[in-house]
Coordinates of C-alpha atoms and ligand atoms in Angstrom, one line a residue:
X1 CA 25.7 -19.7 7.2
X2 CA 25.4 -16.1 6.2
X3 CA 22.7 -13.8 7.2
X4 CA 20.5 -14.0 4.1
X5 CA 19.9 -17.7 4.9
X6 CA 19.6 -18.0 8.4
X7 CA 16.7 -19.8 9.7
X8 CA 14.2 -17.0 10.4
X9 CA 13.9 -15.7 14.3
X10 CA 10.7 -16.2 16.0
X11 CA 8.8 -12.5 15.8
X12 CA 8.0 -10.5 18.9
X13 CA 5.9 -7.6 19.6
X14 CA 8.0 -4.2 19.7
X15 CA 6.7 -2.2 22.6
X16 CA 8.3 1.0 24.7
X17 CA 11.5 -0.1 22.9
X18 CA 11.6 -3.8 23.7
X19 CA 11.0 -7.1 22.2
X20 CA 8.2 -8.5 24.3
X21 CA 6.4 -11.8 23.8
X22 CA 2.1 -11.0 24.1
X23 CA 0.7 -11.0 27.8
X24 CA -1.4 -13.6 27.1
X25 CA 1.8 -15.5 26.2
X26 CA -0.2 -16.4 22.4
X27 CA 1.9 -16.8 19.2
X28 CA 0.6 -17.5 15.3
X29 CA 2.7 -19.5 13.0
X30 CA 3.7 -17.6 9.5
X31 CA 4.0 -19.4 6.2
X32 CA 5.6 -19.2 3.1
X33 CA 2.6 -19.5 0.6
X34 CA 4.8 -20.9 -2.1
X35 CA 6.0 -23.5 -0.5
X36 CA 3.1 -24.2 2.3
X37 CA 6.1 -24.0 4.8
X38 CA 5.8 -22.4 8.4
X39 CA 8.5 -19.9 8.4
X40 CA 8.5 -18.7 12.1
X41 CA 6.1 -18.1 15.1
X42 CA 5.4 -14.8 15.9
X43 CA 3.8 -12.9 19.2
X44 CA 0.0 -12.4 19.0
X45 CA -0.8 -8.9 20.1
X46 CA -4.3 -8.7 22.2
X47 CA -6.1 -5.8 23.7
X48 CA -3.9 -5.7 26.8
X49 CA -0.3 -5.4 24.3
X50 CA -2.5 -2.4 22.2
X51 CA -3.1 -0.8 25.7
X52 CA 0.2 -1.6 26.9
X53 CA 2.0 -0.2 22.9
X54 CA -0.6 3.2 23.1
X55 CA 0.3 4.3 26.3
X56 CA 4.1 3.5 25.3
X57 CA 3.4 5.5 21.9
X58 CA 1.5 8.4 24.6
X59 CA 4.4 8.9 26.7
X60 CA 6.9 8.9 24.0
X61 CA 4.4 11.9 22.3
X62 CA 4.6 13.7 25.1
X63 CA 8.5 13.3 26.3
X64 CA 11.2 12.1 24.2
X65 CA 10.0 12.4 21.5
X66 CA 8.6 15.7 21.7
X67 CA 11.8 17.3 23.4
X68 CA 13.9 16.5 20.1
X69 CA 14.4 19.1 17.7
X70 CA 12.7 18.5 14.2
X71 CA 16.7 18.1 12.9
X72 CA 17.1 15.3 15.0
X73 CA 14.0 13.8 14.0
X74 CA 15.4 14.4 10.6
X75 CA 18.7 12.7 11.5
X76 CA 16.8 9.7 13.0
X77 CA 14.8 8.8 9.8
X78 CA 17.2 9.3 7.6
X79 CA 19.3 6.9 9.3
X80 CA 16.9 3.9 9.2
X81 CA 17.0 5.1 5.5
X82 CA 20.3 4.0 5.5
X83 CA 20.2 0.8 7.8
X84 CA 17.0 -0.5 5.3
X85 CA 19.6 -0.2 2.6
X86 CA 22.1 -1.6 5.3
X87 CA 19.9 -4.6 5.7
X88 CA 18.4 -4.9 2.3
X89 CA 19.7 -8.7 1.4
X90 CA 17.5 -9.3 4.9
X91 CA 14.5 -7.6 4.6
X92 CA 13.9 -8.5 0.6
X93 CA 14.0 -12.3 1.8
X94 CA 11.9 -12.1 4.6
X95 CA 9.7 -10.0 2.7
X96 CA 9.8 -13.0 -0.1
X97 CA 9.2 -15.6 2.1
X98 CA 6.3 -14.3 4.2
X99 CA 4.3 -12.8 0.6
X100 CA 5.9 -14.9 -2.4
X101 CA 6.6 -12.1 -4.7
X102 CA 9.8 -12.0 -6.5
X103 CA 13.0 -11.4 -4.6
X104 CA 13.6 -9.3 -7.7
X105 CA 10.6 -7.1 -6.8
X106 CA 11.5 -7.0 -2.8
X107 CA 15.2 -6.7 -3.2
X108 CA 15.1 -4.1 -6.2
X109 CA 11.9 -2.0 -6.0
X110 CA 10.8 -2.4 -2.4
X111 CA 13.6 -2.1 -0.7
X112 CA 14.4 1.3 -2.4
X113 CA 11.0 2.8 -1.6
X114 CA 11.2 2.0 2.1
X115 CA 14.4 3.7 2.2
X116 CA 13.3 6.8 0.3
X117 CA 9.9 7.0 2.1
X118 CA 12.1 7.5 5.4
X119 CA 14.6 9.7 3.6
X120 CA 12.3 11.9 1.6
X121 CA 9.9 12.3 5.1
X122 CA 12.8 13.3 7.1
X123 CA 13.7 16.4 4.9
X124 CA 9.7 17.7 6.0
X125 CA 10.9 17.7 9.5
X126 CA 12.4 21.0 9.4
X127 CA 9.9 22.1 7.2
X128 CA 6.8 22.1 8.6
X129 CA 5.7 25.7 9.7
X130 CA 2.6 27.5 10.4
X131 CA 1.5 31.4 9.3
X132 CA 1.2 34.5 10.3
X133 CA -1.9 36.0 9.3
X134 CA -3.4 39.7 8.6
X135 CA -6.2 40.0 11.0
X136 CA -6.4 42.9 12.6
X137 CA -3.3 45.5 13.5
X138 CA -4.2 45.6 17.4
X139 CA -3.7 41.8 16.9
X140 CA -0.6 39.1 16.1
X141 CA -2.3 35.9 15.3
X142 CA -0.4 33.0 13.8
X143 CA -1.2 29.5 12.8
X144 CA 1.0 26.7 14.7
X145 CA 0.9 23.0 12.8
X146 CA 1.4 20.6 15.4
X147 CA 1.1 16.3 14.9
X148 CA -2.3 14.5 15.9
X149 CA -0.9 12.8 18.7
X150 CA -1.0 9.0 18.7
X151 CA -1.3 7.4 14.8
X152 CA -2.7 4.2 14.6
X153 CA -1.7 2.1 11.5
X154 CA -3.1 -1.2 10.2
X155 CA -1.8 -2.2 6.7
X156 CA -2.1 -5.1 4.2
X157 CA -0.3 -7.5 3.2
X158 CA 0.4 -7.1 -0.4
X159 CA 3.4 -4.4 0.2
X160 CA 4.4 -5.3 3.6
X161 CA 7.1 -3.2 4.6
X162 CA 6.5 -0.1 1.8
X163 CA 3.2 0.6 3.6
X164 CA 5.2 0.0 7.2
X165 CA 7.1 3.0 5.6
X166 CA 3.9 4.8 3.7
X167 CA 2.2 5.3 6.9
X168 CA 4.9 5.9 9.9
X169 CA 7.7 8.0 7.8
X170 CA 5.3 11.4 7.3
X171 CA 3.6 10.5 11.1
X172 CA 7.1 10.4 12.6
X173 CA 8.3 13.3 10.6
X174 CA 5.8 15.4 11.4
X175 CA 6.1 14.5 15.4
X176 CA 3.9 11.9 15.8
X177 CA 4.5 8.5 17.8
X178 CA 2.9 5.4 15.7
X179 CA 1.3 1.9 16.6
X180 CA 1.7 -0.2 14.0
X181 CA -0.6 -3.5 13.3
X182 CA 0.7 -5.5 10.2
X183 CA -1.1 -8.2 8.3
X184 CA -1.3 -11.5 10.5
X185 CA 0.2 -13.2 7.2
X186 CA 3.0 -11.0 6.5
X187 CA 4.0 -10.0 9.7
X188 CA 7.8 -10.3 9.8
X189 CA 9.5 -7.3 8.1
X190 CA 7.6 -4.6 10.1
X191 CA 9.1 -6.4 13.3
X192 CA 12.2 -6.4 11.7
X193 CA 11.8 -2.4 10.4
X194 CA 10.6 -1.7 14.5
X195 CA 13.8 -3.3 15.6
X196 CA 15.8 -0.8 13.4
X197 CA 14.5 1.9 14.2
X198 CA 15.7 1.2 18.0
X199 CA 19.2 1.0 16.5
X200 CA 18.4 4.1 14.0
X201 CA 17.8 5.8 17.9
X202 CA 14.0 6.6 17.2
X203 CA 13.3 7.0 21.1
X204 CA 11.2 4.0 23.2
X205 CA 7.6 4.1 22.5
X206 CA 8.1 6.0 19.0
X207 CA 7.4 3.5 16.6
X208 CA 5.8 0.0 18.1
X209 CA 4.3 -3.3 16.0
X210 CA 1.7 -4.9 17.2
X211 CA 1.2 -7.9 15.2
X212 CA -1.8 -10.0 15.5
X213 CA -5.5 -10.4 14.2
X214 CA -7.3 -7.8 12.4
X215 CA -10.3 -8.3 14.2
X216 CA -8.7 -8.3 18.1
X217 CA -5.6 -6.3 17.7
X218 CA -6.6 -4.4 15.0
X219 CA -9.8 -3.3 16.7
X220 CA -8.5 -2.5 20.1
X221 CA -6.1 -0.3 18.1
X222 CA -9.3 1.5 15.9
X223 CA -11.5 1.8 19.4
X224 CA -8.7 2.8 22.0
X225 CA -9.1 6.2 23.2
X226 CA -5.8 7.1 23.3
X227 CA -5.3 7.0 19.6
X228 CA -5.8 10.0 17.6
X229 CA -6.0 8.8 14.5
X230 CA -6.3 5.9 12.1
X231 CA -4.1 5.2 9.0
X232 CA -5.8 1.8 7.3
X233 CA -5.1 0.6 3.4
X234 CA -7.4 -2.7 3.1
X235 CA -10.5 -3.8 1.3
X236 CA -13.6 -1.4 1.2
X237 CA -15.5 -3.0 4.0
X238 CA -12.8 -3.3 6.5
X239 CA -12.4 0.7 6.0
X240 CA -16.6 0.8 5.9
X241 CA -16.4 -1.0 9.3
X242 CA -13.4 1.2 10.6
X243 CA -15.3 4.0 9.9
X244 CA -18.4 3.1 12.2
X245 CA -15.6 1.5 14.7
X246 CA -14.5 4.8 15.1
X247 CA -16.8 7.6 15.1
X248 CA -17.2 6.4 19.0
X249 CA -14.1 8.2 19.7
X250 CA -14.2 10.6 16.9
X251 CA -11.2 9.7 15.1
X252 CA -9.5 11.1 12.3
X253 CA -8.9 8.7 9.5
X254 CA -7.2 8.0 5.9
X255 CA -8.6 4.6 4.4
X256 CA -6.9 3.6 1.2
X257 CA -9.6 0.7 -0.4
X258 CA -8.6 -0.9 -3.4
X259 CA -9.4 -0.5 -7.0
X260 CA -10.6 -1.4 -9.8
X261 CA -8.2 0.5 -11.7
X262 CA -8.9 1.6 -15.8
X263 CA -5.6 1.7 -18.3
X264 CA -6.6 2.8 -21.5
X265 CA -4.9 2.6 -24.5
X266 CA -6.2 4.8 -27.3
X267 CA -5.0 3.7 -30.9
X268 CA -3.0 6.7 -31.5
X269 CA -0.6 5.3 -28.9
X270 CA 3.2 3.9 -28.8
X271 CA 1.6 0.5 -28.9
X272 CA 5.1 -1.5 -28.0
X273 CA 5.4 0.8 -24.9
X274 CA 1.5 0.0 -23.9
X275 CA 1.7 -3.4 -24.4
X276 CA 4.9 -3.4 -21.6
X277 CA 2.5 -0.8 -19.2
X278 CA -0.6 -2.9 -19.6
X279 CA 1.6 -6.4 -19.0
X280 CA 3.2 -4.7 -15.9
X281 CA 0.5 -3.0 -14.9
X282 CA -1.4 -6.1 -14.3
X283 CA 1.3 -9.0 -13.5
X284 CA 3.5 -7.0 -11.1
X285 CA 3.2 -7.8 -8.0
X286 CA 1.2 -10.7 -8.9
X287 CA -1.6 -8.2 -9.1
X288 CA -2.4 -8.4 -5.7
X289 CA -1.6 -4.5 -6.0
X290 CA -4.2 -1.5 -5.0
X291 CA -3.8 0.5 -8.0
X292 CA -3.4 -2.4 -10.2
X293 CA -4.3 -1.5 -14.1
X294 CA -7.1 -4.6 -13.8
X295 CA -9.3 -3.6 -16.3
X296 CA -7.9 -2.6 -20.0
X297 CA -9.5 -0.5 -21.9
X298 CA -8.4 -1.0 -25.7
X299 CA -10.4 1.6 -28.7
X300 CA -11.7 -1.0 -30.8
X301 CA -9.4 0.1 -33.6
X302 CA -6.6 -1.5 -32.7
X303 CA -8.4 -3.8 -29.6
X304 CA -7.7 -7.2 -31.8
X305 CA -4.0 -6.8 -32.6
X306 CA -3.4 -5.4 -29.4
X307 CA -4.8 -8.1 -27.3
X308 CA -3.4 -10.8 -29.6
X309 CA 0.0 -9.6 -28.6
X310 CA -0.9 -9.4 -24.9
X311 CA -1.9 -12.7 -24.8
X312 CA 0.9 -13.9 -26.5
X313 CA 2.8 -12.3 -23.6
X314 CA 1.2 -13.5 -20.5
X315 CA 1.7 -16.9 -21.8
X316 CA 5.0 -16.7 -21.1
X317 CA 4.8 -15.3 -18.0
X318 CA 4.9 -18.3 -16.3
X319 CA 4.7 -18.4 -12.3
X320 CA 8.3 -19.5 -10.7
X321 CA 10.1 -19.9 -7.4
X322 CA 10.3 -16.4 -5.8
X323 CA 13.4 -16.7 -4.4
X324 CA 15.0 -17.1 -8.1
X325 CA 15.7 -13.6 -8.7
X326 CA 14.4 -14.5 -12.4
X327 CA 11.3 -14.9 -11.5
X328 CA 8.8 -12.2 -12.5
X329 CA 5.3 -13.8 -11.1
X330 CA 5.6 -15.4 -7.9
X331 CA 3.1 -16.8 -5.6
X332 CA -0.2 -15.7 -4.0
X333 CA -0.4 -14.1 -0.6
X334 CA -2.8 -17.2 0.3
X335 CA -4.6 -20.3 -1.0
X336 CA -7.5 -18.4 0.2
X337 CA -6.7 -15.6 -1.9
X338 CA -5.8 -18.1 -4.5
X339 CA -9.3 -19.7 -4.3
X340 CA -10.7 -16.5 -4.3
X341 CA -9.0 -15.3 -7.3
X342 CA -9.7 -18.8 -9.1
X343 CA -13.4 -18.0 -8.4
X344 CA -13.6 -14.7 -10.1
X345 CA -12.1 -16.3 -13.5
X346 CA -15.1 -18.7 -13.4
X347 CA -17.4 -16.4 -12.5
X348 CA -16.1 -14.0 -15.8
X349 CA -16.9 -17.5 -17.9
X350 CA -19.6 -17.9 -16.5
X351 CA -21.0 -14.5 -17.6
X352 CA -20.0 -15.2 -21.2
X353 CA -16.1 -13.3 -20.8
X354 CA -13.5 -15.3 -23.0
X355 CA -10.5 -16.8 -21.1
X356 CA -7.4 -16.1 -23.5
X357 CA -4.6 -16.8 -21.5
X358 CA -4.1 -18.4 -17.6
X359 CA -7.1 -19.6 -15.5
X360 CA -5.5 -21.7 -13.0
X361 CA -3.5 -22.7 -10.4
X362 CA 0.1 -23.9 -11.0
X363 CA 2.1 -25.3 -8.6
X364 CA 5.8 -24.5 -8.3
X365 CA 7.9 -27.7 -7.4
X366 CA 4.1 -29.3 -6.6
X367 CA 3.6 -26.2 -4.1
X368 CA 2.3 -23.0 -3.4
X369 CA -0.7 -20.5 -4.3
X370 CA 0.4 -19.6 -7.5
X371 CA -1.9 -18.5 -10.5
X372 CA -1.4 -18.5 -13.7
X373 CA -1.1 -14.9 -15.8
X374 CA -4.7 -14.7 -17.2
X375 CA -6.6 -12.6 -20.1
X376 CA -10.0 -12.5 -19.7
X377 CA -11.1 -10.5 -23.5
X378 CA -14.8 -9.9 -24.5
X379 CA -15.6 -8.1 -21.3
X380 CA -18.8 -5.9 -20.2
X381 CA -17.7 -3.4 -17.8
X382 CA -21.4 -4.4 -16.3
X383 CA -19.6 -7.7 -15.3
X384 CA -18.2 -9.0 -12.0
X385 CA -14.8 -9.1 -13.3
X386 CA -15.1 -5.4 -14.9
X387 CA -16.7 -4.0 -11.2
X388 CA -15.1 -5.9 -8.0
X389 CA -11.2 -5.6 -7.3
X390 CA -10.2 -9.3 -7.8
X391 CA -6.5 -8.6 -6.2
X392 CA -4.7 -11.2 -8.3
X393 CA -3.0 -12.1 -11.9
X394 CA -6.3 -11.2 -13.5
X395 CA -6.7 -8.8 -16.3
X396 CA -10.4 -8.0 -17.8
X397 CA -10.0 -6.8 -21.8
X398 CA -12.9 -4.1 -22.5
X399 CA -13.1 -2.8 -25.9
X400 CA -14.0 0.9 -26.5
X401 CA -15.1 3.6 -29.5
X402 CA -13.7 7.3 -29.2
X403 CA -13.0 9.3 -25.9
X404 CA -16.6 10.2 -24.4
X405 CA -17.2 6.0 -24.3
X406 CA -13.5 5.1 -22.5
X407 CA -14.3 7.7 -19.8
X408 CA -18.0 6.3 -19.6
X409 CA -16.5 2.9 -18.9
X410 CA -13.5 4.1 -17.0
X411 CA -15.6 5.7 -14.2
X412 CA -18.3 3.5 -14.2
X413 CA -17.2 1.3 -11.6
X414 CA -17.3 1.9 -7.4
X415 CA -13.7 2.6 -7.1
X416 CA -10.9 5.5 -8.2
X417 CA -7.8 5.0 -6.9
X418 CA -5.6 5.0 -10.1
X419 CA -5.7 5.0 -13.7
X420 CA -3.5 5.3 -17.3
X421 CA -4.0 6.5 -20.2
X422 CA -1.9 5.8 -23.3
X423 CA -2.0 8.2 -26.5
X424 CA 0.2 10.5 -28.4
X425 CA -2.1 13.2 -28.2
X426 CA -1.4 15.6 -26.1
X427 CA -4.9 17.4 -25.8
X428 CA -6.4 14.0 -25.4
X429 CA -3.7 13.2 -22.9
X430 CA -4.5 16.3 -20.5
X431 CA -8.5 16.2 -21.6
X432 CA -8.9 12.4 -19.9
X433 CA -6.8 13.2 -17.2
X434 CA -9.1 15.4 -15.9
X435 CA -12.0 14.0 -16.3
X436 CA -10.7 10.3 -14.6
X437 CA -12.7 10.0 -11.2
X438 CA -9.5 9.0 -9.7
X439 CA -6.7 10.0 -7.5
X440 CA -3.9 8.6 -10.1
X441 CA -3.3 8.6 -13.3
X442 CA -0.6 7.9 -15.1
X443 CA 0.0 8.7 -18.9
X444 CA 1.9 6.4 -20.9
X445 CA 3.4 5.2 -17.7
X446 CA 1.9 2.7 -15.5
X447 CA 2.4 1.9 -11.9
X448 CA 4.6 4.5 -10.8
X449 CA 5.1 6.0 -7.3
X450 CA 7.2 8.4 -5.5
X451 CA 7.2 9.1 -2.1
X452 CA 7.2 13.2 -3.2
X453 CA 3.8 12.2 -5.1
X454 CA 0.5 11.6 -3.3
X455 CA -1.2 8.1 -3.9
X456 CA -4.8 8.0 -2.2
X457 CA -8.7 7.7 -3.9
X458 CA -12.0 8.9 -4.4
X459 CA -15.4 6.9 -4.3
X460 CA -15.2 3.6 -2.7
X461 CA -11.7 3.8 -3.3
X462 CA -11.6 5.8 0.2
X463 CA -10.3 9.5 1.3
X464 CA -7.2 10.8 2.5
X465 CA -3.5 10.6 1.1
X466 CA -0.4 8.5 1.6
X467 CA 2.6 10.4 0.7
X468 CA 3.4 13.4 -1.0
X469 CA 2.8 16.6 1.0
X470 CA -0.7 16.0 0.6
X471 CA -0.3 13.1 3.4
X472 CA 1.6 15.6 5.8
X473 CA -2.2 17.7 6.0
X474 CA -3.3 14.2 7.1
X475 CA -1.1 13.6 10.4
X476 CA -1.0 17.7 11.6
X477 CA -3.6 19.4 13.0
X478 CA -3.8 23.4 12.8
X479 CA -3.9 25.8 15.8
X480 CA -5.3 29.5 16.0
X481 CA -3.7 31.5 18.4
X482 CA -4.7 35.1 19.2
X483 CA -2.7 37.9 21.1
X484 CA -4.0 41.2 22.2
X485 CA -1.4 43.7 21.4
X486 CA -3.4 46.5 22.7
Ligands
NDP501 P1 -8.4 -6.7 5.1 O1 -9.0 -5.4 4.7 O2 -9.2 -7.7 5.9 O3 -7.0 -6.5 5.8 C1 -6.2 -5.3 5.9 C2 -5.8 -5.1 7.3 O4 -6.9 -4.8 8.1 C3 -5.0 -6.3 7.9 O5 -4.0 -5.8 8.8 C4 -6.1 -6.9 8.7 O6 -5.6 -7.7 9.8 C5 -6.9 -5.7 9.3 N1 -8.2 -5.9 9.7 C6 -9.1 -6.9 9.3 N2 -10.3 -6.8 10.0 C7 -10.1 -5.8 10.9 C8 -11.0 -5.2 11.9 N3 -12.2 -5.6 12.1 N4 -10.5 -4.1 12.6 C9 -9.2 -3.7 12.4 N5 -8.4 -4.2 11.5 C10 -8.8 -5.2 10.7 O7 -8.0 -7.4 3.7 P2 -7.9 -9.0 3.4 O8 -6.6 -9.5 3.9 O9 -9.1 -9.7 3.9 O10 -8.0 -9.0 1.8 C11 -9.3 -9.1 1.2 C12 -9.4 -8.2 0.0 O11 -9.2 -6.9 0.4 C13 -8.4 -8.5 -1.1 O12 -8.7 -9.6 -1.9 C14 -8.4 -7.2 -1.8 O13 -9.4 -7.1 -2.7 C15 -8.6 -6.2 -0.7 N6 -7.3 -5.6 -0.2 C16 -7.0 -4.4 -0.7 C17 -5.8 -3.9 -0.3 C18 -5.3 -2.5 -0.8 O14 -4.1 -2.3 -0.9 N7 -6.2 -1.6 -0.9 C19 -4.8 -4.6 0.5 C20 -5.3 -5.9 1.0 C21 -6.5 -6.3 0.6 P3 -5.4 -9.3 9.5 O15 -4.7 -9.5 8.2 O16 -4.6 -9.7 10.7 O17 -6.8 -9.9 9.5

């Protein structure tokens, strides 16, 4: 049997540089949501394995990991670069099978970011330096930049192993050790990442995975002294309860919360090139994406023709086995997310929105949390559907008149994580992009991101950056130091 379809190993917790089950002995089963399958057990992390992985992640800041020179951190990263790319047939089905998106998503897009995110982060290794500055000439004072210490991540579950990558490939480069807690329901390719960054020769202690529940492991991680800092990406009132969590310990945080996300197409634009920005924008990754282009803003102009077409496309975007690689919608993370996204679409009808395409469930082989691509048109942005990030296949159609009304509607929600703007006009372009209350925006483009370009939000949407050298201000902390030359 070759590797890619092996039956999956059971998961184990990666602490001090070992596989280790959980002290309590506790596991949790993982299943495939398109299927309803159980695909493995996995170790439960509690408080006593987040103890046992900080003080592993303390003594590897302190020793090994701070006695390497930034070159060989460089060396190290980029070489689990290369061993994701090594590994990528492996890592795009796990991924598959504990999410349900697309292997062509997982094995194309995802796999490449992971391995670029470690690549790109390596090169800052050598190139993080402080100042010297003009004080005083009876002085030398200087600036040193030095890492935060211990980094605590807890990510989602809708890019499992990108954000493993997002949040421990700037930590690490910038000298940091990392525990990691991944989403209990797509826990298997951060495991998998921890194991190779043994073989990469990250150090013991460097980078371990603590999977388990948000609200035990997950916690214990937030209120643990000996973590320095907090890297979440979640919904807005995990992050608001983070927040309180851990001002006890006065801990530096980035909180990445969602969106509700504008993409406005002006009428002036290459419509054939919007229509593909506004369908991707929405569909890919089943939509359960952060800066997902949910709402659409369309200037009345062209709003009917426009729409017509969209619709005509999401019809035949049908939802499909992930594991074909022609499959372009794939299953819900959940049937809880499932239900959850189900209950939004009646709750647009409900408040007099018009469903033009999707609406419901559709089983794959008579299986899985898959829903249907689905237009809602006729939408106030005072609506549910226009305000609260709905995380699935779920686009909200809001018609507008002229530039001062799309910004109106663009910022008039709680979040502002990302945003696009279609048009041919170049003033217009640059004019709206400034005054988007967001920390994205894309113009005509949608759904881009670089590991050399910041991705973070303002508002509800949080504070702080992933990526980008923006995120490298995040995990370093700067020193003052005086000398007396007199
Ligand atoms: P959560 O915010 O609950 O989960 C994100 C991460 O936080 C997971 O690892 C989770 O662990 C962990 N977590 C949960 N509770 C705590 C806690 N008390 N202390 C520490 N860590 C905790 O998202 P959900 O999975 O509940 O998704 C709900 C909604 O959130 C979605 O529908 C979507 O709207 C939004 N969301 C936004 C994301 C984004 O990218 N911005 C990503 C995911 C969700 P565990 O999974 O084990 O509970």
């Amino acid at each position: 049997m070759s590797d890619t379809l092996a039956p999956v190993r059971p998961g184990r917790l990666i602490i001090g540089g070992e596989a280790v089950d959980a002290a309590s002995g506790a596991t949790f089963t993982t299943t495939n949501p398109a299927t309803d399958e159980p695909i493995t057990t996995v170790a439960e992390a509690g408080p006593e394995d987040v103890d046992r992985a900080v003080k592993a992640a303390r003594a590897a800041f302190e020793g090994p990991w701070a006695k390497l020179k930034p070159i060989d951190r460089s060396r190290v990263l980029w070489k689990l670069g290369d061993l994701v790319l090594e590994h990528a047939d492996e890592l795009a089905r796990l991924e598959t099978l504990d999410n349900g998106k697309p292997i062509f998503e997982s094995r194309l897009v995802d796999i490449d970011m992971v391995a670029r995110c470690f690549q790109y982060f390596s090169g800052w290794s050598t190139k993080l330096a402080g100042q010297t500055t003009a004080v005083n000439p009876a002085l030398f004072t200087y600036t040193l930049r030095e890492p935060v210490g211990v980094v605590g991540a807890i990510i989602p579950w809708n890019f499992p192993m990108i954000m493993v990558a997002w949040k421990a490939a700037p930590a690490l480069a910038a000298g940091n050790t990392v525990v990691l807690k991944p989403a209990e329901l797509t826990p298997l390719t951060a495991i998998r990442i921890g194991e190779l960054a043994l073989e990469a020769g990250l150090p013991p202690g460097v980078l371990n995975i603590v999977p388990g529940k948000g609200r035990v492991a997950g916690e214990a991680l937030v209120k643990h002294p000996g973590v320095d800092k907090i890297s979440f990406t979640g919904s807005t009132e995990v992050g608001r309860h983070l927040m309180r969590t851990a001002s006890d310990t006065l801990k530096k945080l980035t909180l990445e919360l969602g969106g509700k996300s504008p993409n406005i197409v002006f009428a002036d634009a290459d419509l054939d090139a919007a229509l593909k920005g506004a369908t991707a924008g929405i569909y890919y990754g089943k939509g359960e994406v952060c800066g997902a282009g949910s709402r659409l803003l369309v200037e009345r102009a062209i709003h009917d023709e426009f729409v017509g077409r969209l619709v005509e496309r999401a019809k035949k975007l049908a939802p499909a086995d992930p594991l074909d690689p022609k499959t372009r919608l794939g299953s819900l993370v959940s049937r809880t997310q499932m239900e959850r996204v189900l209950g939004y679409v009646e709750a647009g009808v409900q408040e007099g929105a018009q469903l033009a395409a999707g609406g419901k469930a559709q089983p794959v082989n008579g299986k899985g949390a898959f829903v249907q691509a689905t237009v809602l048109t006729g939408v106030d942005n005072r609506m549910r559907v226009a305000q609260e990030e709905i995380f699935g296949p779920v686009l909200a159609v809001i018609p507008f008149d002229g530039v001062d009304d799309a910004l109106a509607k663009a910022n008039d929600v709680p979040y502002g994580l990302a945003s696009g703007v279609w048009t041919r006009d170049v003033k217009k372009a640059h004019t709206v992009a400034r005054r988007l209350a967001a920390g994205t925006v894309w113009v005509n483009m949608y759904g881009f991101y670089d590991p050399g370009m910041p991705f973070g939000g303002v508002k509800g949407s949080g504070f702080g950056r992933d990526l980008g050298e923006a995120c490298l201000h995040d995990v370093t902390q700067v020193k003052g130091v005086w000398l007396n030359l007199e």
